[in-house]
Structures are given as C-alpha cells and as structure tokens.
PDB file of C-alpha atoms (C1' of nucleotides) in Angstrom:
ATOM      1  CA  MET A   1     -26.730   3.684   8.161  1.00 55.00           C
ATOM      2  CA  PRO A   2     -23.161   4.906   9.154  1.00 54.00           C
ATOM      3  CA  SER A   3     -22.622   8.588   8.939  1.00 53.00           C
ATOM      4  CA  ALA A   4     -20.293   8.637   6.030  1.00 50.00           C
ATOM      5  CA  GLU A   5     -23.252   7.745   3.644  1.00 55.00           C
ATOM      6  CA  SER A   6     -25.623  10.433   5.170  1.00 51.00           C
ATOM      7  CA  GLY A   7     -24.546  13.249   2.885  1.00 56.00           C
ATOM      8  CA  CYS A   8     -22.133  15.265   4.961  1.00 61.00           C
ATOM      9  CA  PRO A   9     -19.001  15.742   3.010  1.00 63.00           C
ATOM     10  CA  VAL A  10     -16.877  16.277   6.142  1.00 68.00           C
ATOM     11  CA  ASP A  11     -18.161  13.309   7.717  1.00 70.00           C
ATOM     12  CA  ALA A  12     -17.234  11.239   4.628  1.00 70.00           C
ATOM     13  CA  LEU A  13     -13.596  12.578   4.618  1.00 78.00           C
ATOM     14  CA  VAL A  14     -13.277  12.000   8.359  1.00 79.00           C
ATOM     15  CA  SER A  15     -14.642   8.375   8.074  1.00 77.00           C
ATOM     16  CA  LEU A  16     -12.397   7.470   5.323  1.00 75.00           C
ATOM     17  CA  ILE A  17      -9.216   9.283   6.333  1.00 77.00           C
ATOM     18  CA  MET A  18      -9.526   9.584  10.028  1.00 78.00           C
ATOM     19  CA  GLY A  19     -10.025   6.044  11.249  1.00 83.00           C
ATOM     20  CA  PRO A  20      -8.433   4.495  14.172  1.00 86.00           C
ATOM     21  CA  TRP A  21      -4.586   5.104  14.109  1.00 89.00           C
ATOM     22  CA  THR A  22      -4.610   7.122  10.818  1.00 90.00           C
ATOM     23  CA  ALA A  23      -4.052  10.362  12.205  1.00 87.00           C
ATOM     24  CA  TYR A  24      -1.063   8.934  14.136  1.00 88.00           C
ATOM     25  CA  ILE A  25       0.339   7.232  11.298  1.00 93.00           C
ATOM     26  CA  VAL A  26       0.127  10.402   9.095  1.00 92.00           C
ATOM     27  CA  TRP A  27       1.668  12.400  11.909  1.00 88.00           C
ATOM     28  CA  VAL A  28       4.651   9.956  11.933  1.00 93.00           C
ATOM     29  CA  LEU A  29       4.929  10.061   8.295  1.00 95.00           C
ATOM     30  CA  LEU A  30       5.047  13.597   8.404  1.00 92.00           C
ATOM     31  CA  GLN A  31       8.325  13.530  10.403  1.00 93.00           C
ATOM     32  CA  HIS A  32      10.059  11.429   7.897  1.00 96.00           C
ATOM     33  CA  ASP A  33      10.644  11.935   4.138  1.00 97.00           C
ATOM     34  CA  SER A  34      10.469   8.175   3.835  1.00 97.00           C
ATOM     35  CA  ILE A  35      10.010   5.508   6.365  1.00 98.00           C
ATOM     36  CA  ARG A  36      10.307   1.744   6.410  1.00 97.00           C
ATOM     37  CA  PHE A  37       7.403  -0.603   7.567  1.00 97.00           C
ATOM     38  CA  SER A  38       9.320  -1.719  10.612  1.00 96.00           C
ATOM     39  CA  GLU A  39      10.192   1.780  11.611  1.00 96.00           C
ATOM     40  CA  LEU A  40       6.541   2.676  11.483  1.00 96.00           C
ATOM     41  CA  MET A  41       5.645  -0.333  13.595  1.00 95.00           C
ATOM     42  CA  LYS A  42       8.119   1.169  16.312  1.00 94.00           C
ATOM     43  CA  ASP A  43       7.053   4.770  16.037  1.00 93.00           C
ATOM     44  CA  VAL A  44       3.184   3.988  15.895  1.00 92.00           C
ATOM     45  CA  HIS A  45       3.531   2.814  19.327  1.00 90.00           C
ATOM     46  CA  GLY A  46       1.236  -0.302  19.935  1.00 90.00           C
ATOM     47  CA  ILE A  47      -0.154  -0.831  16.642  1.00 93.00           C
ATOM     48  CA  SER A  48      -0.328  -4.448  15.229  1.00 95.00           C
ATOM     49  CA  ALA A  49       1.253  -5.491  11.896  1.00 96.00           C
ATOM     50  CA  ARG A  50      -2.107  -6.235  10.608  1.00 97.00           C
ATOM     51  CA  MET A  51      -3.756  -2.857  11.598  1.00 96.00           C
ATOM     52  CA  LEU A  52      -0.766  -0.978  10.008  1.00 97.00           C
ATOM     53  CA  THR A  53      -0.986  -2.751   6.866  1.00 97.00           C
ATOM     54  CA  VAL A  54      -4.831  -2.033   6.563  1.00 96.00           C
ATOM     55  CA  ARG A  55      -4.547   1.618   7.373  1.00 95.00           C
ATOM     56  CA  LEU A  56      -1.627   1.909   4.938  1.00 96.00           C
ATOM     57  CA  ARG A  57      -3.493   0.173   2.140  1.00 95.00           C
ATOM     58  CA  ARG A  58      -6.349   2.612   2.706  1.00 92.00           C
ATOM     59  CA  LEU A  59      -4.182   5.601   2.741  1.00 93.00           C
ATOM     60  CA  GLU A  60      -2.690   4.357  -0.504  1.00 94.00           C
ATOM     61  CA  ALA A  61      -6.015   3.877  -1.950  1.00 90.00           C
ATOM     62  CA  ALA A  62      -7.043   7.343  -0.861  1.00 88.00           C
ATOM     63  CA  GLY A  63      -3.831   8.592  -2.628  1.00 91.00           C
ATOM     64  CA  LEU A  64      -2.340  10.012   0.538  1.00 94.00           C
ATOM     65  CA  VAL A  65       0.611   7.621   0.806  1.00 96.00           C
ATOM     66  CA  ARG A  66       2.957   6.138  -1.718  1.00 97.00           C
ATOM     67  CA  ARG A  67       4.448   2.648  -1.335  1.00 97.00           C
ATOM     68  CA  GLU A  68       7.633   1.860  -2.714  1.00 96.00           C
ATOM     69  CA  GLN A  69       8.986  -1.545  -3.002  1.00 94.00           C
ATOM     70  CA  HIS A  70      12.762  -2.277  -3.384  1.00 91.00           C
ATOM     71  CA  LEU A  71      12.831  -6.034  -3.632  1.00 84.00           C
ATOM     72  CA  GLY A  72      15.839  -8.208  -2.592  1.00 82.00           C
ATOM     73  CA  ILE A  73      16.919 -10.328   0.369  1.00 81.00           C
ATOM     74  CA  PRO A  74      15.906  -8.859   2.760  1.00 87.00           C
ATOM     75  CA  PRO A  75      13.009  -6.941   1.212  1.00 91.00           C
ATOM     76  CA  HIS A  76      12.881  -3.223   1.624  1.00 96.00           C
ATOM     77  CA  VAL A  77       9.402  -1.407   1.534  1.00 97.00           C
ATOM     78  CA  CYS A  78       9.121   2.310   2.521  1.00 97.00           C
ATOM     79  CA  TYR A  79       6.196   4.657   2.708  1.00 98.00           C
ATOM     80  CA  GLU A  80       5.800   8.456   2.209  1.00 98.00           C
ATOM     81  CA  LEU A  81       3.209  11.057   2.026  1.00 97.00           C
ATOM     82  CA  THR A  82       2.099  12.059  -1.549  1.00 97.00           C
ATOM     83  CA  ALA A  83       1.366  15.729  -2.243  1.00 96.00           C
ATOM     84  CA  ARG A  84      -2.281  15.054  -1.290  1.00 93.00           C
ATOM     85  CA  GLY A  85      -1.042  13.630   2.101  1.00 94.00           C
ATOM     86  CA  ARG A  86       0.732  16.724   2.895  1.00 94.00           C
ATOM     87  CA  GLU A  87      -2.470  18.710   1.983  1.00 93.00           C
ATOM     88  CA  LEU A  88      -4.235  16.886   4.584  1.00 89.00           C
ATOM     89  CA  ALA A  89      -1.453  17.585   7.052  1.00 85.00           C
ATOM     90  CA  GLN A  90      -2.037  21.313   6.493  1.00 89.00           C
ATOM     91  CA  VAL A  91      -5.638  20.929   7.610  1.00 89.00           C
ATOM     92  CA  MET A  92      -4.657  18.751  10.555  1.00 85.00           C
ATOM     93  CA  THR A  93      -2.218  21.459  11.932  1.00 85.00           C
ATOM     94  CA  PRO A  94      -5.041  23.891  12.931  1.00 89.00           C
ATOM     95  CA  LEU A  95      -6.775  20.720  14.444  1.00 87.00           C
ATOM     96  CA  GLU A  96      -3.569  20.017  16.554  1.00 85.00           C
ATOM     97  CA  SER A  97      -3.461  23.601  17.715  1.00 90.00           C
ATOM     98  CA  LEU A  98      -7.044  23.523  18.780  1.00 89.00           C
ATOM     99  CA  ALA A  99      -6.531  20.242  20.689  1.00 85.00           C
ATOM    100  CA  ASN A 100      -3.647  21.561  22.448  1.00 87.00           C
ATOM    101  CA  LYS A 101      -5.413  24.805  23.230  1.00 90.00           C
ATOM    102  CA  TRP A 102      -8.329  22.967  24.721  1.00 87.00           C
ATOM    103  CA  PHE A 103      -6.300  20.636  26.628  1.00 82.00           C
ATOM    104  CA  ALA A 104      -4.369  23.583  28.102  1.00 86.00           C
ATOM    105  CA  GLU A 105      -7.670  25.360  29.019  1.00 88.00           C
ATOM    106  CA  ASP A 106      -8.988  22.116  30.655  1.00 82.00           C
ATOM    107  CA  GLN A 107      -5.758  21.819  32.754  1.00 82.00           C
ATOM    108  CA  ALA A 108      -6.123  25.253  33.879  1.00 90.00           C
ATOM    109  CA  ALA A 109      -9.818  24.682  34.695  1.00 83.00           C
ATOM    110  CA  ARG A 110      -8.791  21.589  36.750  1.00 77.00           C
ATOM    111  CA  ARG A 111      -6.334  23.593  38.827  1.00 81.00           C
ATOM    112  CA  ALA A 112      -8.968  26.364  39.551  1.00 80.00           C
ATOM    113  CA  PRO A 113     -12.113  24.220  39.943  1.00 68.00           C
ATOM    114  CA  ALA A 114     -13.895  27.017  42.024  1.00 60.00           C
ATOM    115  CA  SER A 115     -13.839  29.353  39.250  1.00 51.00           C
ATOM    116  CA  GLY A 116     -17.170  30.394  37.576  1.00 46.00           C
ATOM    117  CA  ALA A 117     -17.871  28.964  34.142  1.00 45.00           C
ATOM    118  CA  ASP A 118     -20.192  26.044  34.260  1.00 43.00           C
ATOM    119  CA  GLU A 119     -19.341  25.490  30.563  1.00 41.00           C
ATOM    120  CA  VAL A 120     -15.733  24.792  31.374  1.00 39.00           C
ATOM    121  CA  ARG A 121     -16.431  22.699  34.383  1.00 34.00           C
ATOM    122  CA  SER A 122     -18.567  20.047  32.609  1.00 33.00           C
ATOM    123  CA  THR A 123     -15.543  19.509  30.264  1.00 33.00           C
ATOM    124  CA  LEU A 124     -13.184  18.251  32.754  1.00 30.00           C
ATOM    125  CA  PRO A 125     -12.788  14.333  31.747  1.00 33.00           C
ATOM    126  CA  ARG A 126     -12.211  15.352  28.209  1.00 35.00           C
ATOM    127  CA  LEU A 127      -8.705  15.131  26.842  1.00 34.00           C
ATOM    128  CA  GLN A 128      -6.813  12.805  29.216  1.00 31.00           C
ATOM    129  CA  GLY A 129      -5.879  10.488  26.444  1.00 31.00           C
ATOM    130  CA  ILE A 130      -3.442  13.049  25.122  1.00 25.00           C
TER     131      ILE A 130
ATOM    132  CA  MET B   1      -5.182  -0.351  22.169  1.00 56.00           C
ATOM    133  CA  PRO B   2      -7.399   2.229  20.234  1.00 53.00           C
ATOM    134  CA  SER B   3      -5.472   5.172  18.716  1.00 54.00           C
ATOM    135  CA  ALA B   4      -6.982   7.574  21.289  1.00 50.00           C
ATOM    136  CA  GLU B   5      -4.754   6.359  23.864  1.00 55.00           C
ATOM    137  CA  SER B   6      -1.619   6.159  21.853  1.00 51.00           C
ATOM    138  CA  GLY B   7      -0.214   9.716  22.426  1.00 56.00           C
ATOM    139  CA  CYS B   8      -1.208  11.673  19.336  1.00 60.00           C
ATOM    140  CA  PRO B   9      -3.282  14.859  20.391  1.00 63.00           C
ATOM    141  CA  VAL B  10      -4.928  14.959  16.987  1.00 68.00           C
ATOM    142  CA  ASP B  11      -6.019  11.358  17.237  1.00 69.00           C
ATOM    143  CA  ALA B  12      -7.481  12.026  20.756  1.00 70.00           C
ATOM    144  CA  LEU B  13      -9.376  15.054  19.487  1.00 78.00           C
ATOM    145  CA  VAL B  14     -10.620  13.127  16.227  1.00 79.00           C
ATOM    146  CA  SER B  15     -11.601  10.102  18.194  1.00 77.00           C
ATOM    147  CA  LEU B  16     -13.638  12.105  20.670  1.00 74.00           C
ATOM    148  CA  ILE B  17     -15.175  14.724  18.620  1.00 76.00           C
ATOM    149  CA  MET B  18     -15.517  12.983  15.131  1.00 76.00           C
ATOM    150  CA  GLY B  19     -17.294   9.795  16.119  1.00 82.00           C
ATOM    151  CA  PRO B  20     -19.973   8.535  13.839  1.00 85.00           C
ATOM    152  CA  TRP B  21     -22.648  11.259  12.943  1.00 89.00           C
ATOM    153  CA  THR B  22     -20.923  13.833  14.995  1.00 90.00           C
ATOM    154  CA  ALA B  23     -19.688  15.899  12.233  1.00 87.00           C
ATOM    155  CA  TYR B  24     -23.017  15.797  10.632  1.00 88.00           C
ATOM    156  CA  ILE B  25     -24.680  16.809  13.786  1.00 93.00           C
ATOM    157  CA  VAL B  26     -22.260  19.745  14.274  1.00 92.00           C
ATOM    158  CA  TRP B  27     -22.925  20.690  10.693  1.00 89.00           C
ATOM    159  CA  VAL B  28     -26.434  20.993  11.386  1.00 93.00           C
ATOM    160  CA  LEU B  29     -26.209  22.748  14.635  1.00 95.00           C
ATOM    161  CA  LEU B  30     -24.124  25.388  12.586  1.00 92.00           C
ATOM    162  CA  GLN B  31     -27.172  26.279  10.512  1.00 93.00           C
ATOM    163  CA  HIS B  32     -29.457  26.793  13.564  1.00 96.00           C
ATOM    164  CA  ASP B  33     -28.912  29.154  16.440  1.00 97.00           C
ATOM    165  CA  SER B  34     -30.911  26.778  18.468  1.00 97.00           C
ATOM    166  CA  ILE B  35     -32.675  23.514  17.347  1.00 98.00           C
ATOM    167  CA  ARG B  36     -35.006  21.200  19.011  1.00 97.00           C
ATOM    168  CA  PHE B  37     -34.346  17.398  19.583  1.00 97.00           C
ATOM    169  CA  SER B  38     -37.105  16.487  16.919  1.00 96.00           C
ATOM    170  CA  GLU B  39     -35.712  18.771  14.370  1.00 97.00           C
ATOM    171  CA  LEU B  40     -32.353  17.427  14.786  1.00 96.00           C
ATOM    172  CA  MET B  41     -33.807  14.004  14.265  1.00 96.00           C
ATOM    173  CA  LYS B  42     -35.255  15.057  10.906  1.00 94.00           C
ATOM    174  CA  ASP B  43     -32.030  17.023   9.840  1.00 93.00           C
ATOM    175  CA  VAL B  44     -29.782  14.426  10.651  1.00 92.00           C
ATOM    176  CA  HIS B  45     -31.257  12.017   8.186  1.00 90.00           C
ATOM    177  CA  GLY B  46     -31.421   8.502   9.109  1.00 90.00           C
ATOM    178  CA  ILE B  47     -30.003   8.772  12.703  1.00 93.00           C
ATOM    179  CA  SER B  48     -31.808   6.827  15.547  1.00 95.00           C
ATOM    180  CA  ALA B  49     -33.002   8.564  18.703  1.00 96.00           C
ATOM    181  CA  ARG B  50     -30.674   6.546  20.677  1.00 96.00           C
ATOM    182  CA  MET B  51     -27.617   7.422  18.517  1.00 96.00           C
ATOM    183  CA  LEU B  52     -28.604  11.090  18.643  1.00 97.00           C
ATOM    184  CA  THR B  53     -28.891  11.020  22.308  1.00 97.00           C
ATOM    185  CA  VAL B  54     -25.463   9.441  22.687  1.00 96.00           C
ATOM    186  CA  ARG B  55     -23.702  11.815  20.431  1.00 95.00           C
ATOM    187  CA  LEU B  56     -25.371  14.818  21.845  1.00 96.00           C
ATOM    188  CA  ARG B  57     -24.427  13.697  25.396  1.00 95.00           C
ATOM    189  CA  ARG B  58     -20.835  13.338  24.327  1.00 92.00           C
ATOM    190  CA  LEU B  59     -20.673  16.756  22.705  1.00 93.00           C
ATOM    191  CA  GLU B  60     -22.153  18.101  25.776  1.00 94.00           C
ATOM    192  CA  ALA B  61     -19.607  16.392  27.876  1.00 90.00           C
ATOM    193  CA  ALA B  62     -16.791  17.809  25.594  1.00 88.00           C
ATOM    194  CA  GLY B  63     -18.291  21.278  26.055  1.00 91.00           C
ATOM    195  CA  LEU B  64     -19.159  21.814  22.243  1.00 94.00           C
ATOM    196  CA  VAL B  65     -23.043  21.756  22.827  1.00 96.00           C
ATOM    197  CA  ARG B  66     -25.226  23.418  25.325  1.00 97.00           C
ATOM    198  CA  ARG B  67     -28.512  21.613  26.218  1.00 97.00           C
ATOM    199  CA  GLU B  68     -31.411  23.718  27.336  1.00 96.00           C
ATOM    200  CA  GLN B  69     -34.436  22.342  28.942  1.00 94.00           C
ATOM    201  CA  HIS B  70     -37.648  24.056  29.062  1.00 90.00           C
ATOM    202  CA  LEU B  71     -40.036  21.831  30.972  1.00 83.00           C
ATOM    203  CA  GLY B  72     -43.623  21.638  30.567  1.00 82.00           C
ATOM    204  CA  ILE B  73     -46.041  19.612  28.692  1.00 81.00           C
ATOM    205  CA  PRO B  74     -45.083  18.835  26.111  1.00 86.00           C
ATOM    206  CA  PRO B  75     -41.466  19.353  27.221  1.00 90.00           C
ATOM    207  CA  HIS B  76     -39.045  21.387  25.038  1.00 96.00           C
ATOM    208  CA  VAL B  77     -35.400  20.787  24.676  1.00 97.00           C
ATOM    209  CA  CYS B  78     -33.133  22.659  22.478  1.00 97.00           C
ATOM    210  CA  TYR B  79     -29.534  22.328  21.483  1.00 98.00           C
ATOM    211  CA  GLU B  80     -26.919  24.998  20.508  1.00 97.00           C
ATOM    212  CA  LEU B  81     -23.272  25.085  19.832  1.00 97.00           C
ATOM    213  CA  THR B  82     -21.167  26.686  22.646  1.00 96.00           C
ATOM    214  CA  ALA B  83     -18.251  28.985  21.808  1.00 96.00           C
ATOM    215  CA  ARG B  84     -16.122  25.921  21.797  1.00 93.00           C
ATOM    216  CA  GLY B  85     -18.248  24.331  19.328  1.00 94.00           C
ATOM    217  CA  ARG B  86     -18.110  27.088  17.065  1.00 94.00           C
ATOM    218  CA  GLU B  87     -14.263  26.891  17.353  1.00 93.00           C
ATOM    219  CA  LEU B  88     -14.458  23.381  16.082  1.00 89.00           C
ATOM    220  CA  ALA B  89     -16.490  24.403  13.191  1.00 85.00           C
ATOM    221  CA  GLN B  90     -13.934  26.872  12.194  1.00 89.00           C
ATOM    222  CA  VAL B  91     -11.257  24.178  11.830  1.00 89.00           C
ATOM    223  CA  MET B  92     -13.856  22.100  10.151  1.00 86.00           C
ATOM    224  CA  THR B  93     -14.380  24.456   7.398  1.00 86.00           C
ATOM    225  CA  PRO B  94     -10.898  24.034   5.782  1.00 89.00           C
ATOM    226  CA  LEU B  95     -11.758  20.224   6.139  1.00 87.00           C
ATOM    227  CA  GLU B  96     -14.685  20.554   4.241  1.00 85.00           C
ATOM    228  CA  SER B  97     -12.955  22.766   1.499  1.00 90.00           C
ATOM    229  CA  LEU B  98     -10.387  19.975   1.146  1.00 89.00           C
ATOM    230  CA  ALA B  99     -12.928  17.301   0.966  1.00 85.00           C
ATOM    231  CA  ASN B 100     -14.788  19.185  -1.880  1.00 87.00           C
ATOM    232  CA  LYS B 101     -11.602  19.901  -3.691  1.00 90.00           C
ATOM    233  CA  TRP B 102     -10.465  16.316  -3.757  1.00 87.00           C
ATOM    234  CA  PHE B 103     -13.956  15.183  -4.702  1.00 82.00           C
ATOM    235  CA  ALA B 104     -13.794  17.517  -7.675  1.00 86.00           C
ATOM    236  CA  GLU B 105     -10.375  16.332  -8.648  1.00 88.00           C
ATOM    237  CA  ASP B 106     -11.592  12.715  -8.509  1.00 82.00           C
ATOM    238  CA  GLN B 107     -14.621  13.513 -10.669  1.00 82.00           C
ATOM    239  CA  ALA B 108     -12.320  15.166 -13.137  1.00 89.00           C
ATOM    240  CA  ALA B 109      -9.986  12.123 -13.142  1.00 83.00           C
ATOM    241  CA  ARG B 110     -12.905   9.892 -13.581  1.00 77.00           C
ATOM    242  CA  ARG B 111     -14.061  11.718 -16.897  1.00 81.00           C
ATOM    243  CA  ALA B 112     -10.448  11.746 -18.323  1.00 80.00           C
ATOM    244  CA  PRO B 113      -9.275   8.186 -17.109  1.00 67.00           C
ATOM    245  CA  ALA B 114      -6.577   8.042 -19.775  1.00 60.00           C
ATOM    246  CA  SER B 115      -4.595  11.077 -18.548  1.00 51.00           C
ATOM    247  CA  GLY B 116      -1.115  10.648 -17.008  1.00 46.00           C
ATOM    248  CA  ALA B 117      -0.909  10.759 -13.160  1.00 45.00           C
ATOM    249  CA  ASP B 118      -0.991   7.199 -11.669  1.00 44.00           C
ATOM    250  CA  GLU B 119      -1.263   8.938  -8.176  1.00 41.00           C
ATOM    251  CA  VAL B 120      -4.589  10.216  -9.157  1.00 39.00           C
ATOM    252  CA  ARG B 121      -5.717   7.160 -10.858  1.00 35.00           C
ATOM    253  CA  SER B 122      -5.280   4.904  -7.896  1.00 33.00           C
ATOM    254  CA  THR B 123      -7.664   7.194  -5.820  1.00 33.00           C
ATOM    255  CA  LEU B 124     -10.713   6.696  -8.059  1.00 31.00           C
ATOM    256  CA  PRO B 125     -13.068   5.041  -5.497  1.00 33.00           C
ATOM    257  CA  ARG B 126     -12.627   7.299  -2.833  1.00 36.00           C
ATOM    258  CA  LEU B 127     -15.301   9.834  -1.959  1.00 35.00           C
ATOM    259  CA  GLN B 128     -18.442   8.403  -3.414  1.00 32.00           C
ATOM    260  CA  GLY B 129     -20.287   8.673  -0.256  1.00 31.00           C
ATOM    261  CA  ILE B 130     -20.287  12.327  -0.494  1.00 25.00           C
TER     262      ILE B 130
ATOM    263  C1'  DC C   1      11.523  -8.076   6.256  1.00 52.54           C
ATOM    264  C1'  DG C   2       7.147  -7.208   5.206  1.00 52.54           C
ATOM    265  C1'  DG C   3       3.670  -8.963   5.363  1.00 52.54           C
ATOM    266  C1'  DT C   4      -1.231 -12.717   5.157  1.00 52.54           C
ATOM    267  C1'  DA C   5      -4.416 -15.902   7.028  1.00 52.54           C
ATOM    268  C1'  DT C   6      -7.139 -17.287  10.654  1.00 52.54           C
ATOM    269  C1'  DC C   7      -9.581 -17.371  14.660  1.00 52.54           C
ATOM    270  C1'  DC C   8     -11.701 -15.068  18.548  1.00 52.54           C
ATOM    271  C1'  DT C   9     -13.822 -11.474  20.912  1.00 52.54           C
ATOM    272  C1'  DT C  10     -16.056  -7.105  21.940  1.00 52.54           C
ATOM    273  C1'  DG C  11     -18.233  -3.015  21.952  1.00 52.54           C
ATOM    274  C1'  DG C  12     -20.870  -0.152  19.320  1.00 52.54           C
ATOM    275  C1'  DA C  13     -24.875   0.488  16.492  1.00 52.54           C
ATOM    276  C1'  DG C  14     -29.686  -0.804  15.094  1.00 52.54           C
ATOM    277  C1'  DA C  15     -34.505  -2.013  16.265  1.00 52.54           C
ATOM    278  C1'  DT C  16     -38.021  -2.319  19.244  1.00 52.54           C
ATOM    279  C1'  DA C  17     -40.657  -1.255  23.217  1.00 52.54           C
ATOM    280  C1'  DC C  18     -41.403   1.536  26.991  1.00 52.54           C
ATOM    281  C1'  DT C  19     -41.624   6.189  30.248  1.00 52.54           C
ATOM    282  C1'  DG C  20     -41.630  11.097  32.772  1.00 52.54           C
TER     283       DG C  20
ATOM    284  C1'  DC D   1     -41.762  15.522  23.269  1.00 52.54           C
ATOM    285  C1'  DA D   2     -37.786  13.670  24.373  1.00 52.54           C
ATOM    286  C1'  DG D   3     -35.822  10.482  25.602  1.00 52.54           C
ATOM    287  C1'  DT D   4     -34.272   5.399  28.417  1.00 52.54           C
ATOM    288  C1'  DA D   5     -34.053   0.417  28.670  1.00 52.54           C
ATOM    289  C1'  DT D   6     -33.143  -3.918  26.744  1.00 52.54           C
ATOM    290  C1'  DC D   7     -31.803  -7.147  23.130  1.00 52.54           C
ATOM    291  C1'  DT D   8     -29.435  -8.649  19.446  1.00 52.54           C
ATOM    292  C1'  DC D   9     -25.957  -8.603  15.975  1.00 52.54           C
ATOM    293  C1'  DC D  10     -22.059  -8.270  13.310  1.00 52.54           C
ATOM    294  C1'  DA D  11     -17.995  -5.731  11.605  1.00 52.54           C
ATOM    295  C1'  DA D  12     -13.726  -4.193  13.203  1.00 52.54           C
ATOM    296  C1'  DG D  13      -9.676  -4.958  15.760  1.00 52.54           C
ATOM    297  C1'  DG D  14      -6.338  -8.007  18.870  1.00 52.54           C
ATOM    298  C1'  DA D  15      -3.571 -12.368  19.134  1.00 52.54           C
ATOM    299  C1'  DT D  16      -1.365 -15.866  16.977  1.00 52.54           C
ATOM    300  C1'  DA D  17       0.699 -18.355  13.545  1.00 52.54           C
ATOM    301  C1'  DC D  18       2.470 -18.661   9.253  1.00 52.54           C
ATOM    302  C1'  DC D  19       4.501 -17.360   4.144  1.00 52.54           C
ATOM    303  C1'  DG D  20       7.545 -15.368  -0.136  1.00 52.54           C
TER     304       DG D  20
END
DNA sequence: CGGTATCCTTGGAGATACTG
DNA sequence: CAGTATCTCCAAGGATACCG
C-alpha cells in the first residue's frame, strides 16, 4: 500500500505531482511562456524522451500543463503551464526558499564542524545533490 | 539519473523529504508533541515496521526528527519533530490547502460535467486517492 | 520533430522470521 | 517493545530502435 492511498491529502498531491523529474520540468516551464519538446529535452538535463513524455502526459492529465500541437513538416509541439500549474509554482517557491536556507545552514555547519548543535551535525550529508 | 541529482534544488528537497509515507508520517508527528514507535505504526495506517524505520531514520538524518530512547524493559522510544521539522510543516500547509482546493474543484467539475472549461474536464481522474 | 515500442535491469517495498 | 535480517517480486526507469 503506497502512501498515496493511505489518506493523507498532501501525500496524494506530492505523489501525483512531484514524481521524479516533475519539479524540475515545472521549474523549467516556469521560465518560458511556452517551450518546445526539444527545448525541454535540453533544459531538463539528462532526461530521456520517454520519461519526459510520461511526465508531461501526467502533468497534462493533472491539468497543470497545456499541450499545443501545430502540425506540419516538421511538426511543432509546445508546452506551457496552465493557471493551475502556476498555482503549484506558488507553493513551490516557499519550498525552494526552504531548501536553499537549509542548504546554506548545512554549508555553514560543515565549515564550523566543532560548533555545538548536535541536531545540525547529524544533518551534514543531506543536500549535496543540489 | 534520477531527478535529485539533476540540479534543481526543489527536486532535491522533494526527493529526500517527500518519499513514500513521509508526508503522512510528518503529518502524524505534527499532531503529537512526542509519539512512540508503536503509536506511529497505528496512526500511519498500513505502514510496515521496516518502512517506518527506514523513513524515520532518513528523517532523522535530515534533521527533521529527533529520536529519544528511554531504555529499560520494555524499551520506550519516542519521536518528535525538530525545529526544522516544524519548518517543513509550515511549507506543507499551503501545499495541503492547494490539494484540498483542487480536490474540491474537481468534485464540483464532476457534478457539473457539461460545463465549459476543457482545462478542468481533462483533470477529472486526479485526486481520488485523497 | 516529436514522439512510441520494446527489452532489460534494478532498487525499493512487502512479507516473514528473528533479536536485544 | 522496537526494531533488524533476509528473501522475494515487480513496477518504474534507462537504453535502444523505430515510426508518422
């Protein structure tokens, strides 16, 4: 029984919306009014075409992203955030601030390892990925 | 290459903090000043002992949870959120509000399926898990 | 260009049994 | 009581090749 079915609304939203790559994709979408698939591939560094498609389809199904097809040769497909997508971005901004704050705190703790707080010491390996 | 290593701070935080069950666990911890392992097992409905341990250890390593052992027979271990854990809760509250808002919107759209907005129509299957 | 289809692999979650 | 240890299994993601 994965957590999304367990009754916590936050968990449900997080599981559906915040899957792998998703936050990254939304973050890139935020910086463009509208962006083509191939541009997304470049900006979301390291993602595979398959994964990008899967996540975009899910975001579309969740009403966060709008897909616009301009057929022709060559085809031209672009993606943009819906109003709901931008709503999500609004709650992600505080999340980003918090991540950056904690990261800064951890960096400081790493430079002054002798200083008191055990609670901070135990958190050293945390946010290296950033 | 999972998204956490891809360079987006939000993704890194989300991946580390918001793994399966985690939001649920934090949510339960928020409602108790301090709570025992066995109580957590009951309140986080459906979780296995192993998974609960794994997630708690990770939360501990991230400095979000404090573990207090009162040895004896029987042993007594309790968990509580640290200051950092409560910080996280503060950014999760808007997230929860948003989840509830979207859920309500979707419910309304489901009751009035003929109404306009295509953007809303496409989102129907979304938050059933809640 | 913007994807699908297919195969393959892996690590993460469940179940079960055991322990200080 | 509060966990570990071990096994197993399978969905989720990567790699690759192909298609409208």
